[in-house]
XYZ file of N, CA and C in Angstrom:
876
model
N 0.831 -1.212 0.000
C 0.000 0.000 0.000
C 0.857 1.249 0.000
N 1.889 1.296 0.853
C 2.744 2.466 0.939
C 3.443 2.736 -0.378
N 3.965 1.674 -1.020
C 4.652 1.852 -2.301
C 3.707 2.426 -3.353
N 2.485 1.914 -3.401
C 1.509 2.407 -4.369
C 1.162 3.866 -4.096
N 1.007 4.198 -2.821
C 0.674 5.575 -2.473
C 1.807 6.524 -2.843
N 3.045 6.092 -2.614
C 4.198 6.920 -2.971
C 4.255 7.143 -4.481
N 3.985 6.087 -5.240
C 3.972 6.195 -6.698
C 2.892 7.161 -7.149
N 1.742 7.093 -6.506
C 0.643 7.979 -6.863
C 0.992 9.428 -6.540
N 1.669 9.659 -5.427
C 2.100 11.020 -5.087
C 3.027 11.579 -6.159
N 3.904 10.730 -6.651
C 4.827 11.157 -7.705
C 4.059 11.544 -8.963
N 3.032 10.743 -9.305
C 2.199 11.045 -10.468
C 1.483 12.373 -10.283
N 0.948 12.599 -9.068
C 0.219 13.826 -8.795
C 1.134 15.040 -8.862
N 2.385 14.879 -8.412
C 3.339 15.982 -8.459
C 3.605 16.379 -9.905
N 3.763 15.378 -10.773
C 4.007 15.661 -12.186
C 2.825 16.384 -12.813
N 1.599 15.969 -12.434
C 0.407 16.624 -12.973
C 0.323 18.066 -12.476
N 0.652 18.270 -11.183
C 0.603 19.624 -10.634
C 1.637 20.524 -11.284
N 2.824 19.965 -11.574
C 3.879 20.745 -12.207
C 3.502 21.169 -13.618
N 2.619 20.379 -14.259
C 2.234 20.678 -15.637
C 0.989 21.548 -15.732
N 0.431 21.956 -14.565
C -0.756 22.815 -14.575
C -0.408 24.169 -15.162
N -1.187 24.680 -16.113
C -0.888 25.956 -16.742
C -0.775 27.083 -15.727
N 0.170 27.978 -15.982
C 0.371 29.102 -15.086
C -0.894 29.943 -15.036
N -1.233 30.383 -13.831
C -2.437 31.201 -13.667
C -3.710 30.390 -13.546
N -3.575 29.062 -13.503
C -4.770 28.221 -13.405
C -5.486 28.454 -12.085
N -6.817 28.323 -12.114
C -7.627 28.507 -10.922
C -7.893 27.188 -10.215
N -7.206 26.110 -10.625
C -7.503 24.777 -10.109
C -7.394 24.716 -8.603
N -6.465 25.526 -8.026
C -6.224 25.445 -6.594
C -7.413 25.927 -5.774
N -8.362 26.660 -6.392
C -9.491 27.191 -5.641
C -10.756 26.351 -5.778
N -10.660 25.216 -6.446
C -11.825 24.336 -6.556
C -12.326 23.971 -5.164
N -13.621 24.080 -4.971
C -14.220 23.788 -3.669
C -14.900 22.431 -3.731
N -14.551 21.554 -2.797
C -15.121 20.202 -2.783
C -16.141 20.111 -1.656
N -17.365 19.759 -2.023
C -18.458 19.633 -1.064
C -18.934 18.187 -1.065
N -18.801 17.523 0.063
C -19.269 16.143 0.197
C -20.638 16.137 0.865
N -21.581 15.444 0.255
C -22.937 15.345 0.801
C -23.125 13.920 1.326
N -23.505 13.815 2.596
C -23.614 12.500 3.237
C -24.891 12.429 4.059
N -25.266 11.212 4.446
C -26.433 11.019 5.305
C -26.263 9.745 6.103
N -26.961 9.690 7.225
C -26.867 8.496 8.054
C -27.671 7.333 7.513
N -28.730 7.631 6.762
C -29.574 6.586 6.204
C -29.980 6.957 4.788
N -30.449 5.963 4.044
C -30.934 6.214 2.705
C -32.339 6.797 2.727
N -32.746 7.375 1.606
C -34.108 7.850 1.489
C -34.386 9.226 2.053
N -33.324 9.980 2.424
C -33.553 11.316 2.983
C -33.453 12.411 1.916
N -33.172 12.025 0.667
C -33.111 13.005 -0.415
C -31.731 13.554 -0.695
N -30.713 12.831 -0.290
C -29.323 13.288 -0.437
C -28.948 13.548 -1.894
N -29.288 12.631 -2.786
C -28.944 12.802 -4.201
C -29.688 13.988 -4.811
N -30.953 14.130 -4.471
C -31.732 15.266 -4.948
C -31.132 16.586 -4.477
N -30.720 16.626 -3.226
C -30.069 17.825 -2.684
C -28.787 18.113 -3.466
N -27.979 17.086 -3.705
C -26.702 17.260 -4.409
C -26.904 17.861 -5.794
N -27.829 17.288 -6.556
C -28.060 17.730 -7.935
C -28.596 19.156 -7.977
N -29.553 19.449 -7.117
C -30.163 20.774 -7.164
C -29.248 21.848 -6.574
N -28.380 21.489 -5.644
C -27.339 22.423 -5.208
C -26.432 22.774 -6.386
N -26.093 21.762 -7.170
C -25.246 21.994 -8.349
C -25.911 22.966 -9.313
N -27.219 22.799 -9.533
C -27.938 23.685 -10.436
C -27.999 25.107 -9.889
N -28.158 25.228 -8.573
C -28.184 26.559 -7.964
C -26.820 27.237 -8.098
N -25.756 26.477 -7.954
C -24.415 27.029 -8.165
C -24.238 27.458 -9.617
N -24.739 26.647 -10.534
C -24.628 26.992 -11.959
C -25.365 28.294 -12.263
N -26.453 28.532 -11.565
C -27.218 29.763 -11.755
C -26.403 31.011 -11.439
N -25.457 30.876 -10.506
C -24.639 32.035 -10.133
C -23.297 32.030 -10.864
N -23.233 31.236 -11.949
C -22.073 31.299 -12.823
C -20.925 30.374 -12.501
N -21.145 29.396 -11.624
C -20.082 28.462 -11.264
C -20.064 27.267 -12.218
N -18.855 26.790 -12.491
C -18.711 25.541 -13.246
C -18.734 24.393 -12.240
N -19.718 23.509 -12.386
C -19.977 22.498 -11.360
C -19.928 21.088 -11.950
N -19.311 20.189 -11.193
C -19.325 18.761 -11.519
C -19.894 18.010 -10.329
N -20.873 17.158 -10.575
C -21.406 16.273 -9.538
C -20.787 14.898 -9.745
N -20.078 14.430 -8.730
C -19.444 13.112 -8.773
C -20.289 12.133 -7.971
N -20.833 11.145 -8.650
C -21.644 10.133 -7.969
C -20.703 9.093 -7.371
N -20.450 9.240 -6.079
C -19.498 8.357 -5.403
C -20.195 7.238 -4.649
N -21.446 6.992 -4.963
C -22.140 5.837 -4.403
C -21.728 4.631 -5.233
N -20.630 4.004 -4.818
C -20.048 2.930 -5.623
C -20.832 1.639 -5.421
N -21.762 1.404 -6.309
C -22.569 0.196 -6.226
C -24.047 0.472 -6.454
N -24.554 1.579 -5.897
C -25.976 1.904 -6.042
C -26.128 3.359 -6.482
N -25.511 3.692 -7.584
C -25.499 5.080 -8.058
C -26.822 5.459 -8.707
N -27.232 6.746 -8.531
C -28.487 7.161 -9.168
C -28.543 8.631 -9.561
N -27.410 9.328 -9.555
C -27.408 10.720 -10.004
C -27.938 10.828 -11.429
N -27.456 9.965 -12.308
C -27.896 10.019 -13.703
C -29.374 9.663 -13.843
N -29.892 8.817 -12.963
C -31.305 8.432 -13.009
C -32.186 9.635 -12.707
N -31.817 10.392 -11.666
C -32.590 11.576 -11.294
C -32.584 12.604 -12.420
N -31.476 12.645 -13.183
C -31.361 13.603 -14.282
C -31.938 13.073 -15.596
N -32.323 11.803 -15.620
C -32.907 11.236 -16.824
C -31.922 11.031 -17.953
N -30.653 10.781 -17.620
C -29.644 10.548 -18.656
C -29.083 9.133 -18.508
N -28.672 8.578 -19.631
C -28.086 7.232 -19.634
C -26.648 7.349 -20.115
N -25.700 7.361 -19.195
C -24.295 7.509 -19.599
C -23.754 6.232 -20.236
N -22.923 6.419 -21.226
C -22.307 5.275 -21.881
C -21.200 4.697 -21.010
N -20.501 5.579 -20.289
C -19.404 5.154 -19.416
C -19.589 5.769 -18.031
N -18.983 5.126 -17.030
C -19.110 5.616 -15.657
C -17.835 5.324 -14.868
N -17.910 5.497 -13.561
C -16.725 5.323 -12.719
C -16.153 3.913 -12.775
N -16.989 2.951 -13.049
C -16.491 1.575 -13.164
C -15.408 1.492 -14.234
N -15.624 2.159 -15.350
C -14.657 2.111 -16.451
C -13.375 2.857 -16.093
N -13.503 3.894 -15.250
C -12.314 4.618 -14.785
C -11.512 3.746 -13.843
N -12.197 3.145 -12.883
C -11.527 2.310 -11.884
C -10.810 1.137 -12.537
N -11.434 0.569 -13.569
C -10.825 -0.568 -14.259
C -9.819 -0.148 -15.338
N -9.534 1.147 -15.426
C -8.566 1.706 -16.372
C -8.985 1.516 -17.834
N -10.291 1.393 -18.044
C -10.804 1.267 -19.411
C -11.059 2.643 -20.032
N -11.310 3.642 -19.182
C -11.523 5.019 -19.621
C -10.869 5.953 -18.623
N -10.537 7.152 -19.096
C -10.035 8.176 -18.183
C -11.220 8.960 -17.613
N -10.962 9.694 -16.539
C -12.023 10.509 -15.950
C -12.550 11.516 -16.962
N -11.650 12.106 -17.730
C -12.054 13.097 -18.727
C -13.037 12.491 -19.734
N -12.862 11.210 -20.032
C -13.723 10.558 -21.023
C -15.109 10.224 -20.487
N -15.262 10.171 -19.169
C -16.573 9.802 -18.613
C -17.340 11.007 -18.064
N -16.713 12.186 -18.039
C -17.442 13.386 -17.618
C -18.543 13.675 -18.638
N -19.754 13.818 -18.148
C -20.910 13.938 -19.039
C -21.548 15.321 -18.905
N -21.701 16.000 -20.036
C -22.433 17.266 -20.051
C -23.930 16.976 -19.928
N -24.652 17.868 -19.286
C -26.106 17.745 -19.198
C -26.757 18.958 -19.861
N -28.060 18.930 -19.952
C -28.799 20.048 -20.539
C -29.037 21.180 -19.546
N -28.494 21.023 -18.324
C -28.825 21.957 -17.246
C -27.650 22.813 -16.797
N -26.574 22.821 -17.587
C -25.440 23.671 -17.243
C -24.489 23.103 -16.227
N -24.649 21.834 -15.900
C -23.713 21.161 -14.998
C -23.175 19.906 -15.680
N -22.096 19.366 -15.145
C -21.546 18.103 -15.616
C -21.661 17.068 -14.509
N -21.723 15.805 -14.897
C -21.760 14.734 -13.894
C -20.745 13.652 -14.254
N -20.337 12.937 -13.225
C -19.583 11.700 -13.410
C -20.449 10.611 -12.801
N -20.982 9.746 -13.646
C -21.924 8.724 -13.191
C -21.228 7.675 -12.350
N -21.946 7.179 -11.347
C -21.422 6.117 -10.505
C -21.553 4.763 -11.167
N -21.029 3.767 -10.497
C -20.950 2.427 -11.079
C -22.119 1.565 -10.613
N -23.319 1.965 -10.919
C -24.503 1.251 -10.472
C -24.544 -0.173 -11.005
N -24.865 -1.111 -10.100
C -25.026 -2.497 -10.509
C -23.775 -3.338 -10.428
N -22.628 -2.707 -10.114
C -21.377 -3.457 -10.009
C -21.016 -3.585 -8.529
N -21.493 -4.632 -7.894
C -21.343 -4.749 -6.443
C -19.887 -4.802 -6.003
N -19.008 -5.369 -6.821
C -17.609 -5.494 -6.404
C -16.907 -4.149 -6.360
N -17.432 -3.144 -7.041
C -16.791 -1.841 -7.057
C -16.798 -1.213 -5.667
N -17.758 -1.611 -4.848
C -17.821 -1.069 -3.498
C -16.638 -1.530 -2.643
N -15.905 -2.534 -3.097
C -14.733 -3.022 -2.365
C -13.533 -3.013 -3.309
N -12.953 -1.839 -3.463
C -11.882 -1.672 -4.440
C -10.578 -2.282 -3.957
N -9.792 -2.801 -4.908
C -8.432 -3.212 -4.577
C -7.579 -1.960 -4.409
N -6.384 -2.130 -3.859
C -5.493 -0.982 -3.677
C -5.185 -0.314 -5.011
N -4.920 -1.111 -6.025
C -4.574 -0.565 -7.333
C -5.746 0.204 -7.931
N -6.946 -0.348 -7.821
C -8.135 0.320 -8.354
C -8.404 1.626 -7.612
N -8.242 1.603 -6.297
C -8.474 2.814 -5.505
C -7.472 3.899 -5.870
N -6.214 3.512 -6.028
C -5.177 4.487 -6.382
C -5.419 5.089 -7.762
N -5.842 4.248 -8.711
C -6.113 4.746 -10.049
C -7.284 5.729 -10.029
N -8.307 5.409 -9.262
C -9.463 6.284 -9.140
C -9.056 7.642 -8.557
N -8.258 7.620 -7.490
C -7.823 8.866 -6.856
C -6.966 9.685 -7.807
N -6.086 9.016 -8.539
C -5.245 9.717 -9.507
C -6.082 10.429 -10.557
N -7.130 9.773 -11.033
C -7.966 10.337 -12.081
C -8.781 11.542 -11.604
N -8.948 11.678 -10.289
C -9.716 12.807 -9.765
C -9.108 14.154 -10.141
N -7.816 14.170 -10.426
C -7.158 15.427 -10.792
C -7.758 16.030 -12.062
N -8.412 15.197 -12.882
C -9.014 15.690 -14.123
C -10.241 16.574 -13.869
N -10.690 16.635 -12.612
C -11.861 17.441 -12.287
C -11.490 18.855 -11.856
N -10.211 19.176 -11.889
C -9.737 20.421 -11.279
C -10.145 21.690 -12.023
N -10.723 21.566 -13.210
C -11.182 22.757 -13.932
C -12.488 23.306 -13.356
N -13.150 22.518 -12.526
C -14.431 22.950 -11.957
C -14.226 23.960 -10.831
N -15.206 24.828 -10.657
C -15.219 25.719 -9.491
C -15.715 24.964 -8.260
N -16.711 24.110 -8.491
C -17.349 23.363 -7.410
C -17.434 21.897 -7.809
N -17.008 21.006 -6.923
C -17.237 19.572 -7.098
C -18.129 19.117 -5.952
N -19.297 18.590 -6.301
C -20.211 18.072 -5.290
C -20.157 16.549 -5.338
N -19.809 15.952 -4.222
C -19.656 14.500 -4.151
C -20.865 13.904 -3.437
N -21.641 13.148 -4.180
C -22.817 12.477 -3.631
C -22.397 11.088 -3.175
N -22.267 10.907 -1.871
C -21.778 9.640 -1.333
C -22.928 8.662 -1.115
N -22.563 7.442 -0.793
C -23.574 6.455 -0.419
C -24.075 6.764 0.984
N -25.256 6.260 1.321
C -25.790 6.446 2.667
C -24.976 5.606 3.653
N -24.933 6.064 4.895
C -24.190 5.323 5.904
C -22.727 5.741 5.965
N -21.936 4.908 6.648
C -20.547 5.297 6.923
C -19.594 4.177 6.531
N -19.367 4.015 5.242
C -18.334 3.086 4.777
C -16.995 3.806 4.804
N -15.921 3.074 4.572
C -14.593 3.695 4.513
C -14.512 4.678 3.337
N -15.202 4.363 2.243
C -15.231 5.293 1.110
C -15.855 6.626 1.520
N -16.979 6.559 2.232
C -17.658 7.777 2.674
C -16.754 8.589 3.597
N -16.125 7.918 4.554
C -15.242 8.612 5.492
C -14.082 9.300 4.785
N -13.561 8.657 3.747
C -12.460 9.260 2.987
C -12.909 10.543 2.306
N -14.089 10.515 1.679
C -14.605 11.702 1.003
C -14.969 12.801 1.998
N -15.429 12.415 3.170
C -15.744 13.386 4.214
C -14.481 14.078 4.709
N -13.465 13.286 5.023
C -12.242 13.849 5.584
C -11.529 14.782 4.614
N -11.627 14.510 3.334
C -10.865 15.281 2.344
C -11.591 16.528 1.851
N -12.880 16.672 2.171
C -13.688 17.762 1.601
C -13.421 19.099 2.283
N -13.789 20.169 1.591
C -13.796 21.501 2.196
C -15.018 21.668 3.090
N -16.130 21.176 2.620
C -17.389 21.258 3.371
C -18.082 19.904 3.339
N -18.689 19.550 4.459
C -19.464 18.308 4.546
C -20.890 18.671 4.921
N -21.832 18.287 4.076
C -23.237 18.564 4.326
C -23.924 17.274 4.754
N -24.419 17.255 5.967
C -25.164 16.104 6.474
C -26.650 16.375 6.250
N -27.301 15.474 5.524
C -28.720 15.643 5.205
C -29.547 14.734 6.105
N -30.576 15.318 6.713
C -31.516 14.532 7.511
C -32.930 15.015 7.202
N -33.906 14.330 7.762
C -35.306 14.747 7.674
C -35.854 14.777 9.095
N -37.073 15.274 9.300
C -37.639 15.299 10.657
C -38.017 13.929 11.214
N -37.942 12.891 10.416
C -38.282 11.557 10.920
C -37.315 11.157 12.046
N -37.825 10.573 13.130
C -36.969 10.192 14.257
C -35.800 9.276 13.855
N -36.054 8.337 12.940
C -34.964 7.441 12.528
C -33.878 8.195 11.776
N -34.280 9.163 10.967
C -33.306 9.955 10.218
C -32.481 10.831 11.148
N -33.132 11.400 12.163
C -32.417 12.232 13.140
C -31.404 11.389 13.907
N -31.837 10.210 14.333
C -30.934 9.305 15.051
C -29.751 8.919 14.188
N -30.001 8.617 12.927
C -28.922 8.212 12.026
C -28.009 9.375 11.659
N -28.562 10.575 11.612
C -27.729 11.756 11.364
C -26.740 11.936 12.508
N -27.239 11.818 13.731
C -26.329 11.898 14.881
C -25.318 10.752 14.840
N -25.781 9.582 14.397
C -24.895 8.413 14.326
C -23.730 8.635 13.383
N -24.001 9.202 12.200
C -22.901 9.420 11.254
C -21.955 10.506 11.769
N -22.506 11.527 12.431
C -21.657 12.573 13.014
C -20.761 11.980 14.104
N -21.308 11.090 14.900
C -20.524 10.457 15.969
C -19.398 9.620 15.397
N -19.690 8.853 14.352
C -18.658 8.018 13.732
C -17.569 8.895 13.116
N -17.977 9.978 12.453
C -16.995 10.902 11.875
C -16.090 11.457 12.969
N -16.673 11.801 14.120
C -15.895 12.392 15.204
C -14.887 11.414 15.799
N -15.191 10.122 15.725
C -14.283 9.122 16.300
C -13.304 8.552 15.275
N -13.701 8.549 13.999
C -12.861 7.933 12.965
C -11.902 8.910 12.299
N -12.233 10.203 12.340
C -11.413 11.198 11.659
C -10.718 12.071 12.686
N -9.397 12.087 12.632
C -8.615 12.819 13.622
C -8.644 14.323 13.388
N -8.469 14.726 12.131
C -8.337 16.136 11.816
C -9.666 16.681 11.297
N -10.476 17.207 12.190
C -11.818 17.645 11.815
C -11.808 19.119 11.394
N -11.097 19.428 10.330
C -11.040 20.821 9.890
C -11.980 21.093 8.713
N -12.802 20.106 8.355
C -13.801 20.373 7.316
C -14.961 21.143 7.950
N -15.637 21.949 7.160
C -16.800 22.657 7.678
C -18.001 21.730 7.639
N -18.464 21.262 8.797
C -19.587 20.322 8.819
C -20.891 21.079 9.056
N -21.866 20.830 8.188
C -23.106 21.580 8.205
C -24.298 20.632 8.073
N -25.413 21.062 8.605
C -26.621 20.245 8.609
C -27.694 20.870 7.724
N -28.326 20.020 6.893
C -29.495 20.424 6.107
C -30.667 19.546 6.527
N -31.780 20.174 6.839
C -33.002 19.432 7.173
C -33.887 19.420 5.936
N -34.082 18.259 5.378
C -34.890 18.110 4.168
C -36.319 17.706 4.534
N -37.249 18.052 3.663
C -38.665 17.701 3.810
C -39.272 18.228 5.103
N -38.926 19.443 5.459
C -39.489 20.063 6.657
C -40.843 20.689 6.330
N -41.793 20.571 7.252
C -43.123 21.135 7.039
C -43.079 22.659 7.106
N -42.188 23.179 7.955
C -42.072 24.633 8.125
C -40.741 24.968 8.795
N -40.495 26.262 8.953
C -39.236 26.713 9.550
C -39.094 26.219 10.983
N -40.193 26.245 11.723
C -40.159 25.835 13.133
C -39.722 24.384 13.275
N -40.296 23.508 12.445
C -39.925 22.095 12.511
C -38.456 21.910 12.150
N -37.993 22.606 11.121
C -36.595 22.490 10.695
C -35.646 22.929 11.802
N -35.958 24.047 12.459
C -35.090 24.547 13.535
C -35.096 23.618 14.738
N -36.243 23.026 15.020
C -36.331 22.083 16.139
C -35.423 20.870 15.899
N -35.468 20.354 14.659
C -34.622 19.210 14.308
C -33.149 19.598 14.357
N -32.818 20.731 13.779
C -31.411 21.155 13.732
C -30.859 21.401 15.126
N -31.633 22.047 15.978
C -31.173 22.310 17.342
C -30.903 21.016 18.092
N -31.767 20.038 17.891
C -31.596 18.757 18.573
C -30.268 18.107 18.175
N -30.016 18.016 16.865
C -28.785 17.375 16.382
C -27.552 18.177 16.788
N -27.609 19.486 16.585
C -26.453 20.340 16.855
C -26.116 20.365 18.346
N -27.127 20.468 19.192
C -26.881 20.537 20.629
C -26.335 19.227 21.187
N -26.870 18.105 20.711
C -26.371 16.803 21.180
C -24.932 16.600 20.730
N -24.618 16.988 19.467
C -23.244 16.849 18.967
C -22.281 17.711 19.769
N -22.721 18.909 20.135
C -21.865 19.792 20.926
C -21.666 19.257 22.340
N -22.732 18.737 22.935
C -22.671 18.282 24.319
C -21.897 16.990 24.492
N -22.152 16.022 23.616
C -21.577 14.695 23.823
C -20.345 14.414 22.959
N -20.181 15.150 21.873
C -19.051 14.893 20.977
C -18.080 16.068 20.910
N -18.462 17.180 21.508
C -17.661 18.400 21.443
C -17.404 18.811 19.993
N -18.431 18.650 19.166
C -18.325 18.977 17.745
C -19.235 20.143 17.392
N -18.706 21.061 16.589
C -19.496 22.201 16.137
C -20.103 21.878 14.774
N -21.419 21.872 14.712
C -22.145 21.652 13.466
C -22.924 22.921 13.154
N -22.744 23.460 11.960
C -23.499 24.640 11.560
C -24.825 24.230 10.930
N -25.866 24.996 11.225
C -27.154 24.780 10.577
C -27.157 25.571 9.279
N -27.176 24.860 8.156
C -27.063 25.513 6.856
C -28.412 25.944 6.305
N -29.457 25.227 6.676
C -30.784 25.573 6.177
C -31.662 24.348 6.021
N -32.824 24.554 5.422
C -33.773 23.458 5.259
C -34.399 23.521 3.874
N -35.065 22.429 3.510
C -35.809 22.361 2.252
C -37.238 21.930 2.585
N -38.194 22.687 2.087
C -39.603 22.384 2.371
C -40.006 21.005 1.839
N -40.959 20.411 2.536
C -41.608 19.195 2.044
C -42.567 19.625 0.937
N -42.039 19.699 -0.262
C -42.715 20.317 -1.405
C -43.190 19.222 -2.362
N -44.485 19.168 -2.681
C -44.985 18.141 -3.613
C -44.345 18.218 -4.997
N -43.742 19.352 -5.327
C -43.067 19.481 -6.620
C -41.836 18.581 -6.700
N -41.282 18.214 -5.541
C -40.060 17.406 -5.539
C -40.326 15.972 -6.009
N -41.234 15.220 -5.360
C -41.506 13.868 -5.869
C -42.064 13.865 -7.294
N -42.807 14.919 -7.651
C -43.322 15.015 -9.018
C -42.167 15.136 -10.010
N -41.148 15.914 -9.638
C -39.982 16.081 -10.503
C -39.186 14.786 -10.613
N -39.081 14.071 -9.505
C -38.351 12.796 -9.510
C -39.005 11.811 -10.471
N -40.335 11.776 -10.456
C -41.048 10.864 -11.354
C -40.813 11.222 -12.816
N -40.622 12.515 -13.079
C -40.353 12.967 -14.446
C -38.876 12.887 -14.800
N -38.046 12.490 -13.822
C -36.586 12.468 -13.968
C -36.050 13.842 -14.377
N -36.557 14.848 -13.645
C -36.116 16.224 -13.813
C -35.714 16.780 -12.448
N -34.684 17.615 -12.368
C -34.395 18.305 -11.106
C -35.536 19.272 -10.788
N -35.910 19.396 -9.531
C -37.020 20.291 -9.202
C -36.651 21.761 -9.415
N -35.350 22.080 -9.440
C -34.932 23.444 -9.764
C -35.279 23.793 -11.217
N -35.456 22.772 -12.037
C -35.828 22.973 -13.444
C -37.346 22.941 -13.610
N -37.994 21.947 -12.996
C -39.439 21.789 -13.187
C -40.247 22.851 -12.444
N -39.711 23.335 -11.325
C -40.424 24.352 -10.539
C -39.399 25.321 -9.942
N -38.774 26.150 -10.784
C -37.629 26.964 -10.350
C -37.948 28.008 -9.288
N -39.212 28.393 -9.157
C -39.578 29.391 -8.149
C -40.392 28.792 -7.002
N -40.439 27.466 -6.935
C -41.197 26.797 -5.883
C -40.498 26.864 -4.539
N -41.174 26.428 -3.484
C -40.608 26.476 -2.138
C -39.283 25.715 -1.992
N -39.210 24.505 -2.541
C -37.972 23.719 -2.411
C -36.822 24.378 -3.165
N -37.093 24.862 -4.365
C -36.055 25.512 -5.166
C -35.542 26.778 -4.490
N -36.454 27.540 -3.906
C -36.055 28.753 -3.192
C -35.156 28.420 -2.013
N -35.479 27.350 -1.304
C -34.646 26.914 -0.171
C -33.241 26.538 -0.629
N -33.160 25.805 -1.726
C -31.847 25.392 -2.237
C -31.007 26.615 -2.612
N -31.637 27.599 -3.244
C -30.894 28.806 -3.625
C -30.400 29.551 -2.387
N -31.200 29.581 -1.326
C -30.777 30.207 -0.082
C -29.592 29.471 0.533
N -29.600 28.146 0.448
C -28.498 27.349 0.991
C -27.202 27.665 0.252
N -27.275 27.740 -1.070
C -26.076 28.081 -1.848
C -25.612 29.493 -1.528
N -26.535 30.418 -1.358
C -26.157 31.777 -0.986
C -25.401 31.785 0.339
N -25.831 30.955 1.274
C -25.130 30.867 2.560
C -23.754 30.239 2.389
N -23.673 29.215 1.557
C -22.378 28.576 1.323
C -21.386 29.540 0.688
N -21.899 30.470 -0.111
C -21.034 31.436 -0.777
C -20.760 32.674 0.079
N -21.407 32.755 1.223
C -21.214 33.880 2.116
C -19.783 33.880 2.655
N -19.280 35.037 3.010
C -17.878 35.156 3.458
C -17.583 34.366 4.721
N -18.617 33.985 5.482
C -18.338 33.244 6.707
C -17.873 31.812 6.404
N -18.070 31.345 5.189
C -17.644 30.007 4.821
C -16.353 30.058 4.009
N -15.564 29.031 4.150
C -14.226 29.004 3.560
C -14.231 28.872 2.050
N -13.145 29.331 1.449
C -12.938 29.101 0.029
C -12.408 27.685 -0.172
N -12.527 27.213 -1.394
C -12.035 25.878 -1.700
C -10.520 25.799 -1.614
N -10.031 24.629 -1.208
C -8.586 24.425 -1.098
C -8.019 23.653 -2.279
N -8.883 23.285 -3.224
C -8.410 22.706 -4.465
C -8.397 21.190 -4.501
N -8.369 20.666 -5.735
C -8.377 19.222 -5.944
C -7.084 18.590 -5.433
N -5.962 19.319 -5.569
C -4.691 18.780 -5.073
C -4.740 18.494 -3.591
N -5.274 19.433 -2.809
C -5.418 19.234 -1.362
C -6.354 18.068 -1.081
N -7.444 18.003 -1.831
C -8.413 16.918 -1.672
C -7.746 15.562 -1.887
N -6.947 15.439 -2.940
C -6.283 14.175 -3.248
C -5.248 13.835 -2.182
N -4.521 14.826 -1.715
C -3.522 14.562 -0.666
C -4.183 14.029 0.597
N -5.375 14.563 0.915
C -6.077 14.072 2.095
C -6.582 12.641 1.902
N -7.033 12.328 0.698
C -7.440 10.957 0.406
C -6.258 10.004 0.554
N -5.104 10.422 0.049
C -3.902 9.604 0.141
C -3.485 9.390 1.593
N -3.600 10.457 2.384
C -3.226 10.357 3.781
C -4.091 9.341 4.508
N -5.377 9.334 4.178
C -6.267 8.372 4.835
C -5.932 6.948 4.361
N -5.509 6.799 3.096
C -5.142 5.482 2.588
C -3.928 4.918 3.332
N -2.997 5.809 3.694
C -1.811 5.340 4.408
C -2.178 4.810 5.791
């Protein structure tokens, strides 16, 4: 493992040395979206955040990192010819699998249906990490992880600039949100990522704040962890309707309650109180460090 990681570092150094002078690659912001359980709307949040960023002129790539049960492309109604499986197996480069959409964002489709991809060999993992450097032209990379806390999820969490934990007002979702935060606090030594909470499918502002206060206060009291409340998304009937049409709700109902909430969340993320991106190079170095 160490030899492979050292070789990969050498490859990354060569790529960094060849980056054109004046490139903005170092400011790419990586946002990892995670959840304690499935079914809380994490993928929908990821895609529509990307669209909201695109609205303000950002170049955005959504990376479907749910290795095994990917569905970013399903929500968007696109059928990619190639995906991360082909990158991991060295059949295609990352640049070859980046897919343009009709909505002003790009996606990298996950490897849906390939169960073995969820358990990568060292060589496959290193190749995948190396290929991530091809995403450095983006302003924003949003990583849609699998639900729960696998080692893959923890790696993407630790390396990100911002980590968005998505929950809903359901008691099981709240419990699982706290569960993933607890695991992150015990498994990751250097907690310098900005960890933030989004409450999805809230009936109103009061319900969203009640849920957020519960999670944030328990994390502060028992884990000594600071979690910022980033905002909420209304329980909007336009959302499931859009999913059935395989359209992002920011497209099907751009001025609806859910879309307005997403735009407010992006506005907060872009506010000066939140950090600038540290770049794909930093992201890859953190992934490598966790591999060691």
